[in-house]
Short mmCIF file of C-alpha atoms in Angstrom, two decimals:
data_model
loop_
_atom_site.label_atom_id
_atom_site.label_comp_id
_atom_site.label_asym_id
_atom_site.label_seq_id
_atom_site.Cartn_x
_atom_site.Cartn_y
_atom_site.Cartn_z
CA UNK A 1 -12.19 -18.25 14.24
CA UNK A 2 -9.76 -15.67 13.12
CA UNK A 3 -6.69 -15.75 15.43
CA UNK A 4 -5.14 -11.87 16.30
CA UNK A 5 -1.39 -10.94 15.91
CA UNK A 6 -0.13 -9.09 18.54
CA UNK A 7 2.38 -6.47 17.44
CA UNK A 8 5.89 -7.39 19.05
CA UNK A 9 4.23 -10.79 19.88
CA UNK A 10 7.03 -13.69 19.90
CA UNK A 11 6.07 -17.38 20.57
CA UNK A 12 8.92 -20.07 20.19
CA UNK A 13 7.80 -23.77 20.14
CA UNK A 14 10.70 -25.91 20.75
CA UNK A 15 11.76 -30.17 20.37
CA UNK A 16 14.85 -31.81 21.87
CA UNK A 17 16.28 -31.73 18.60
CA UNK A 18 16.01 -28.28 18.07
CA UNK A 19 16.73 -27.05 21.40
CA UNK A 20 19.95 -28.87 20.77
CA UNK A 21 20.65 -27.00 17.65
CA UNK A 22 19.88 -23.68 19.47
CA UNK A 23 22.58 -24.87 21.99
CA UNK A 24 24.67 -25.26 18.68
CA UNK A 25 23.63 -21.70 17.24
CA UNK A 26 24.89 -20.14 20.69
CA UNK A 27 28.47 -21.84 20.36
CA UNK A 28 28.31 -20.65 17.06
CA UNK A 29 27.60 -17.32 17.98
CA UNK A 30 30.14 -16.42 20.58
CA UNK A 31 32.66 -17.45 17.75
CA UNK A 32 31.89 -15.18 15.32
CA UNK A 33 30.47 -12.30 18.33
CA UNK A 34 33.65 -9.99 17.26
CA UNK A 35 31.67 -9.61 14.19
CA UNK A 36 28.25 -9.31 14.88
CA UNK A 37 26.17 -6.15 16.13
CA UNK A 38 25.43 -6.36 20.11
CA UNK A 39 22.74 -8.59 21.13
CA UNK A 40 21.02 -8.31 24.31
CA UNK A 41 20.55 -11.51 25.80
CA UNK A 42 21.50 -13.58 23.34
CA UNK A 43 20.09 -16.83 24.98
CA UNK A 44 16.87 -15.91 24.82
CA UNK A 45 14.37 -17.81 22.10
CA UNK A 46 13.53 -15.24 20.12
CA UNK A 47 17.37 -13.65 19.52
CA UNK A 48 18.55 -17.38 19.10
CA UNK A 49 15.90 -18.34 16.32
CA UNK A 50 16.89 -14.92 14.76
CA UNK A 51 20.20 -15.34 14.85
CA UNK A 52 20.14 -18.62 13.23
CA UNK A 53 17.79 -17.38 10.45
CA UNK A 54 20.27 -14.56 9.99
CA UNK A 55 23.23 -16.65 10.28
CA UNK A 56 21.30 -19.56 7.67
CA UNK A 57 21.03 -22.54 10.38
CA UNK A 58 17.48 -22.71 9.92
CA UNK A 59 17.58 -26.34 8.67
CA UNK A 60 15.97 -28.35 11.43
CA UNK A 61 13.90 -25.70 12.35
CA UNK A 62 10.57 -25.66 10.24
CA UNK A 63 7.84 -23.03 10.01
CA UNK A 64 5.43 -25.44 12.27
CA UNK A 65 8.40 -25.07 15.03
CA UNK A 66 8.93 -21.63 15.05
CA UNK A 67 7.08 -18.42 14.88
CA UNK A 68 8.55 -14.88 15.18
CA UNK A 69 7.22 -11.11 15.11
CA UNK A 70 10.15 -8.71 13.73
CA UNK A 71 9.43 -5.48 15.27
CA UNK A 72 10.32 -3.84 11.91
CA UNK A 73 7.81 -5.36 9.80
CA UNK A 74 4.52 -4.22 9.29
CA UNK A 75 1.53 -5.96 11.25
CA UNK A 76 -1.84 -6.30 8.66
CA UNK A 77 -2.78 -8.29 11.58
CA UNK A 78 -5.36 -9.91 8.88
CA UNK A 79 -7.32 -12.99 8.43
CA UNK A 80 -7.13 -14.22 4.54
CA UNK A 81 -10.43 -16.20 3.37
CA UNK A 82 -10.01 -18.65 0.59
CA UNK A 83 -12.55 -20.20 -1.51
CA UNK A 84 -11.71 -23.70 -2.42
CA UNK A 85 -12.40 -24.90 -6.09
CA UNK A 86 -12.12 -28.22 -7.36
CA UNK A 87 -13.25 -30.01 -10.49
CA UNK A 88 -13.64 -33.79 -11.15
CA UNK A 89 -11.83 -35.84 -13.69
CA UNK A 90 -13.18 -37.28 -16.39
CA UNK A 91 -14.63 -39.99 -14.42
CA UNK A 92 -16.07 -37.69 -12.02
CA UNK A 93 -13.52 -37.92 -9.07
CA UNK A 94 -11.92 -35.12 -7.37
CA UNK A 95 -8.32 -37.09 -6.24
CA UNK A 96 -8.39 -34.94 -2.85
CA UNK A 97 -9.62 -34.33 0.07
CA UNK A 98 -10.83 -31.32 2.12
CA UNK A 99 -8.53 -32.71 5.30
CA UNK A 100 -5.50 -32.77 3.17
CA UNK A 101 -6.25 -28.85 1.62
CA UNK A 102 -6.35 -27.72 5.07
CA UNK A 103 -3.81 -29.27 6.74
CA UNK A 104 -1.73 -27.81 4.03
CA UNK A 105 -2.85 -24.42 4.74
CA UNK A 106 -2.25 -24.70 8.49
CA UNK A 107 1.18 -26.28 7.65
CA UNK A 108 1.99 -22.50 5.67
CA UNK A 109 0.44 -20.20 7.69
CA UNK A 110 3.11 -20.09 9.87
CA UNK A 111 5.37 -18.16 7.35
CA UNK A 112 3.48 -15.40 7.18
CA UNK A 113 2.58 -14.99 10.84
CA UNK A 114 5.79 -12.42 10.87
CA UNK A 115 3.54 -9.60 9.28
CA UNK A 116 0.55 -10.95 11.25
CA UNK A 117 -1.15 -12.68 8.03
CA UNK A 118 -2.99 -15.78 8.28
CA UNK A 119 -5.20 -17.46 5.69
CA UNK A 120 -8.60 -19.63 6.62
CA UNK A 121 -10.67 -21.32 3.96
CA UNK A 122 -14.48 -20.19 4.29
CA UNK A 123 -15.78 -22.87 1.86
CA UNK A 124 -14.97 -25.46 -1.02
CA UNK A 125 -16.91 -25.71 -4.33
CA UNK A 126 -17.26 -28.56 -6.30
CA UNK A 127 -18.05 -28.06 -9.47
CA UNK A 128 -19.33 -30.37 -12.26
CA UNK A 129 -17.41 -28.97 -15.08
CA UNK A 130 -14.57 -31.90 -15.45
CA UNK A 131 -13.27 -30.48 -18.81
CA UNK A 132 -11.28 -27.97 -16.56
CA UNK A 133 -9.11 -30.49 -14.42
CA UNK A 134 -6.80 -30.59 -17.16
CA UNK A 135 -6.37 -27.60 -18.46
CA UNK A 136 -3.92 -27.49 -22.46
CA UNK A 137 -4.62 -23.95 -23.11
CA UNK A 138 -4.16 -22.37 -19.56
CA UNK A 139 -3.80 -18.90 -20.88
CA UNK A 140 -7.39 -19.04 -22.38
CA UNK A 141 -9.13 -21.58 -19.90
CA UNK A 142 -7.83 -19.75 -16.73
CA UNK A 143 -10.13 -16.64 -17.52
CA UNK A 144 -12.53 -19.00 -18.56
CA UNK A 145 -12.62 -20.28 -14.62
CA UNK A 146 -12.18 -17.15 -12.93
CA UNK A 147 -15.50 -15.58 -15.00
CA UNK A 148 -17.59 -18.30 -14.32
CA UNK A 149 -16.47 -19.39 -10.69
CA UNK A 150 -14.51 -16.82 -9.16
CA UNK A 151 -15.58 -14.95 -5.46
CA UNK A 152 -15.23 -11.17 -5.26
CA UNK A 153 -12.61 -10.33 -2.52
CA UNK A 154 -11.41 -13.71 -1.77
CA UNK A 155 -8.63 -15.51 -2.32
CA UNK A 156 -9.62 -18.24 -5.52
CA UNK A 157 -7.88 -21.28 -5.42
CA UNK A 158 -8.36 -23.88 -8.13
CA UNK A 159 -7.40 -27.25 -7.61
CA UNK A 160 -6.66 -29.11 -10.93
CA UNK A 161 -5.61 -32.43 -12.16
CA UNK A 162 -2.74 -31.49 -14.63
CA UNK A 163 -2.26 -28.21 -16.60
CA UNK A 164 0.21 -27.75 -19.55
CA UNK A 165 3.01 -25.64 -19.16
CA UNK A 166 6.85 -25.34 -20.34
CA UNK A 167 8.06 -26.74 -17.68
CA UNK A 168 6.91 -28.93 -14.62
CA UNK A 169 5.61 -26.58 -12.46
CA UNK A 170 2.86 -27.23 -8.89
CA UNK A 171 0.89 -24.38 -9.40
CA UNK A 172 0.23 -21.09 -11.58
CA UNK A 173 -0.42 -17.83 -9.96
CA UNK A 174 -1.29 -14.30 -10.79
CA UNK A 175 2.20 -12.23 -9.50
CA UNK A 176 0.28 -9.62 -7.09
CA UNK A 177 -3.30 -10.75 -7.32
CA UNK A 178 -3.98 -9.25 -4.15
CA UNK A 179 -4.56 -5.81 -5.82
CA UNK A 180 -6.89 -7.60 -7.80
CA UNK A 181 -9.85 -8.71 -6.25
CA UNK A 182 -12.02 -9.54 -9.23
CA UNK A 183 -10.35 -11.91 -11.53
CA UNK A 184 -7.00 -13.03 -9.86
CA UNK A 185 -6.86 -16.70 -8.70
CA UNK A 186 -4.49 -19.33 -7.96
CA UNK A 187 -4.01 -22.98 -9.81
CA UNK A 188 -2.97 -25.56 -7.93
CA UNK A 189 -2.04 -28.91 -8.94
CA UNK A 190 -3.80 -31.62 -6.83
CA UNK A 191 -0.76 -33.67 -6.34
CA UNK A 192 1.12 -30.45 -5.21
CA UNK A 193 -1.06 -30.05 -2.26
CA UNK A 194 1.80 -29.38 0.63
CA UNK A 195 2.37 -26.60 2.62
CA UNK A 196 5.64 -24.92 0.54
CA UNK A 197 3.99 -25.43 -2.59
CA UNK A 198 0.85 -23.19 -1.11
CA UNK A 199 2.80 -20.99 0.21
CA UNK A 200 4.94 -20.29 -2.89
CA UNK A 201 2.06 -19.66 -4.39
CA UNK A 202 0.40 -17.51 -1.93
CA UNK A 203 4.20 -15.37 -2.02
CA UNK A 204 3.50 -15.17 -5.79
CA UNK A 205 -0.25 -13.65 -4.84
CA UNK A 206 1.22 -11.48 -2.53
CA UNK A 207 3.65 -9.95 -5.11
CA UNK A 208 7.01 -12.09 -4.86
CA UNK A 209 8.75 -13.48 -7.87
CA UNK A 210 10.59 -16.43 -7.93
CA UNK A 211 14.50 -15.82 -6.34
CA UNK A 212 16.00 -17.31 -10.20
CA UNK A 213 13.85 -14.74 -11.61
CA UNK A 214 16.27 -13.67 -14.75
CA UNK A 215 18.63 -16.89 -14.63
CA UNK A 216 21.61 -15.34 -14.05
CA UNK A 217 21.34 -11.85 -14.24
CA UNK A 218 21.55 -10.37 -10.58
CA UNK A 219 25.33 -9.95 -9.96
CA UNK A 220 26.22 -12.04 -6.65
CA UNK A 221 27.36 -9.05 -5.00
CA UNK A 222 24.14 -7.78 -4.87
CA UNK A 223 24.79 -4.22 -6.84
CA UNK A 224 21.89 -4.65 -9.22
CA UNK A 225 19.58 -6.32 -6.65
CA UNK A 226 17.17 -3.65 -7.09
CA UNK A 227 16.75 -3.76 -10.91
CA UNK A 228 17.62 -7.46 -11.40
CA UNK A 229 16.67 -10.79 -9.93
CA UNK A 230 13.51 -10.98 -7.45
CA UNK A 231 13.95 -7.34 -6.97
CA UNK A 232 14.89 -8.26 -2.94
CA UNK A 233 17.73 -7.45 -2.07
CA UNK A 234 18.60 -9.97 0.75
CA UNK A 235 17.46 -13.13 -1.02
CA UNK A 236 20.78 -14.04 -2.73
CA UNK A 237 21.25 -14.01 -6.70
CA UNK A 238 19.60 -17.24 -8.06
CA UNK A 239 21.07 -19.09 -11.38
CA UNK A 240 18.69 -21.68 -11.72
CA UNK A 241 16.88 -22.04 -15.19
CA UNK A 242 13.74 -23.34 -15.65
CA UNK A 243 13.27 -26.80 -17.15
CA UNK A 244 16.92 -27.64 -16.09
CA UNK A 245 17.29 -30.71 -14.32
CA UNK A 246 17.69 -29.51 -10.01
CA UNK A 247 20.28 -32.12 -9.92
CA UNK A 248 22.81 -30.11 -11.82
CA UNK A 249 22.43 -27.62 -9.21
CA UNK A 250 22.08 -29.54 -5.46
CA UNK A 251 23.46 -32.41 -4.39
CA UNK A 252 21.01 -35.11 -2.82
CA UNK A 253 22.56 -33.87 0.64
CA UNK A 254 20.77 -30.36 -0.13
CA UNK A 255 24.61 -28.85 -1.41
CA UNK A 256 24.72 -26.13 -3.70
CA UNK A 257 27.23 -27.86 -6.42
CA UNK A 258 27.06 -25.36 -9.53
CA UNK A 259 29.76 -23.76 -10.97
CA UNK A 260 27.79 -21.13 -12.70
CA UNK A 261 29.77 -17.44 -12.58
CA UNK A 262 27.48 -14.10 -12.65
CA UNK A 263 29.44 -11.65 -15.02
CA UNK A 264 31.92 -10.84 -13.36
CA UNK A 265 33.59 -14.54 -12.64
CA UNK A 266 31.70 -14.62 -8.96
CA UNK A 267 30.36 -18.48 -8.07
CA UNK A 268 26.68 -18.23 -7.13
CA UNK A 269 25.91 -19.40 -3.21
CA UNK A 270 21.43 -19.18 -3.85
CA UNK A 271 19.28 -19.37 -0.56
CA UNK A 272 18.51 -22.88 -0.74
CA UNK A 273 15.87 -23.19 1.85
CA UNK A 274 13.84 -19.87 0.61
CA UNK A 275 9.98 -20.49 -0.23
CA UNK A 276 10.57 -18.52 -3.39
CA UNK A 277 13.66 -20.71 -4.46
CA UNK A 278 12.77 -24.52 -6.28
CA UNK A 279 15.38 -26.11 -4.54
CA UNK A 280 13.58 -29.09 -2.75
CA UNK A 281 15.43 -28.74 0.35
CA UNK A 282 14.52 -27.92 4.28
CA UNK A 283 12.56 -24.81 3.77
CA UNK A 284 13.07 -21.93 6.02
CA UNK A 285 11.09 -19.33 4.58
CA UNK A 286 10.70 -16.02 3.49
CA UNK A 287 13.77 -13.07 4.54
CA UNK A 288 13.02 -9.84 6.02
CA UNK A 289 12.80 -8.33 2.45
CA UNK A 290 10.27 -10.48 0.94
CA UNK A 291 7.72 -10.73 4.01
CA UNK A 292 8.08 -6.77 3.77
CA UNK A 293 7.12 -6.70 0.04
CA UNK A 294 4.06 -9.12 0.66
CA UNK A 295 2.85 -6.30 3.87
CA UNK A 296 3.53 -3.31 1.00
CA UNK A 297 1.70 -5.06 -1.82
CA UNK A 298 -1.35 -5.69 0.80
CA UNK A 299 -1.52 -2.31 1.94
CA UNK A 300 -1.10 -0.24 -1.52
CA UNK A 301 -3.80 -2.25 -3.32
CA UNK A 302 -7.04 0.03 -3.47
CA UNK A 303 -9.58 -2.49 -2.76
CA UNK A 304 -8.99 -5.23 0.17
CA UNK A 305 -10.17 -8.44 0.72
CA UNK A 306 -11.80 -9.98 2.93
#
């Protein structure tokens, strides 16, 4: 059943542990109140899980823990349907199963529940054709797939065994599929099945690059966030290259430990927990910039889905 997003709705679900850190966030908070903008009631759920998303204290606190409506974002206040696709290997297995795709999808729809946006899957396909769970050529094969298989006006997703790519990546997307509801589609690796991984992908649908997006060329002050980067201006400049080793840029402890300098000799301080990032650490989600780019892609694409 599709589930309805109230406009200004907020719904906090809370554990021990994090109502402990929200006891934490409001110490925090009256230390640094000279320099924040007034706050009414600053104990309540919803400012405190703000707060520490503003403030970046979002570690314990998971998208299955938390939900929150900004009353600045758009509300699509839209149900997403998905069409499962999934091919056999050679030996005609399909190496998942349908409990694991959704619980995935339930684990991500959280993220998006800030502009009202949830996703359901209507159906999975099986399909014979076990030449495409490994896909070499994945510039010719994809449009191979999405001619024969794909649904009008729903969201494709492909479950594969392997695909070939420079570098080691979960899943392939087409960057703002959502204004195209013929052909666009979304590869996932079947060992990549978690909820981050779907939801990166799902950001990439919805028109979101990756936050490293140039290596190196948004300036850490932010002055060419617009032109540079992501394109959002409050996800922080990103050096991370592709195909480089994620140790040589966090610490097992989740600790930001390159020395990379943007041009002008500034150290870079990335978003570490952002869905868009690849750091593997606690993932908070997507900022106030990004969930508002996914809402605008939505609503300027000429044809919706359904």
């Amino acid at each position: 059943m599709a589930q309805k997003y109230a406009r200004g709705a907020d719904r906090v679900i809370l554990d021990e542990k994090n109502a402990a850190f929200l006891a934490k966030v409001v110490t925090f908070a009256k230390a640094f109140e000279p320099y924040l903008p007034p706050v009414k009631a600053i104990t309540s759920m919803r400012n405190l899980t703000l707060l520490a998303l503003l403030l970046g204290l979002c570690a314990p606190l998971t998208a299955q823990q938390y939900t929150f409506k900004h009353s600045s974002l758009p509300c699509l206040n839209k149900t997403f349907t998905i069409v499962v696709h999934v091919f056999p290997d050679s030996l005609g297995r399909f190496n998942m199963t349908e409990a694991t795709v959704r619980q995935a999808l339930d684990n991500a729809n959280p993220f998006f529940a800030p502009i009202c946006a949830r996703f359901e899957i209507c159906e999975f396909r099986y399909h014979e054709n076990w030449q495409y769970d490994t896909l070499r050529r994945p510039n010719e094969e994809i449009p191979e797939i999405t001619t024969k298989y794909n649904v009008e006006r729903r969201i494709n997703l492909y479950l594969v065994g392997f695909f070939t790519y420079p570098y080691d990546e979960c899943g392939l997307t087409e960057i703002g599929g959502i204004g195209n509801p013929v052909s666009s589609y979304i590869v996932l690796r079947k060992d990549c099945i978690n909820a981050r991984a779907l939801a990166h992908e799902l950001g990439h649908f919805f028109s979101l690059k990756n936050t490293f997006e140039g290596s190196g060329v948004e300036l850490v002050d932010g002055s060419n966030c617009t032109t540079a980067g992501d394109g959002i201006c409050d996800t922080p400049a990103d050096p991370y290259v592709p195909g480089e080793p994620l140790p040589l840029y966090v610490s097992p402890q989740c600790v930001f430990i390159n020395q990379k300098q943007d041009a002008t000799g500034k150290y870079y301080n990335p978003d570490l927990g952002n869905i868009m990032s690849y750091y593997q650490c606690d993932t908070c989600g997507f900022t106030w910039g990004q969930l508002t780019a996914m809402a605008q892609a939505y609503l300027a694409s000429a044809i919706k889905f359904w």
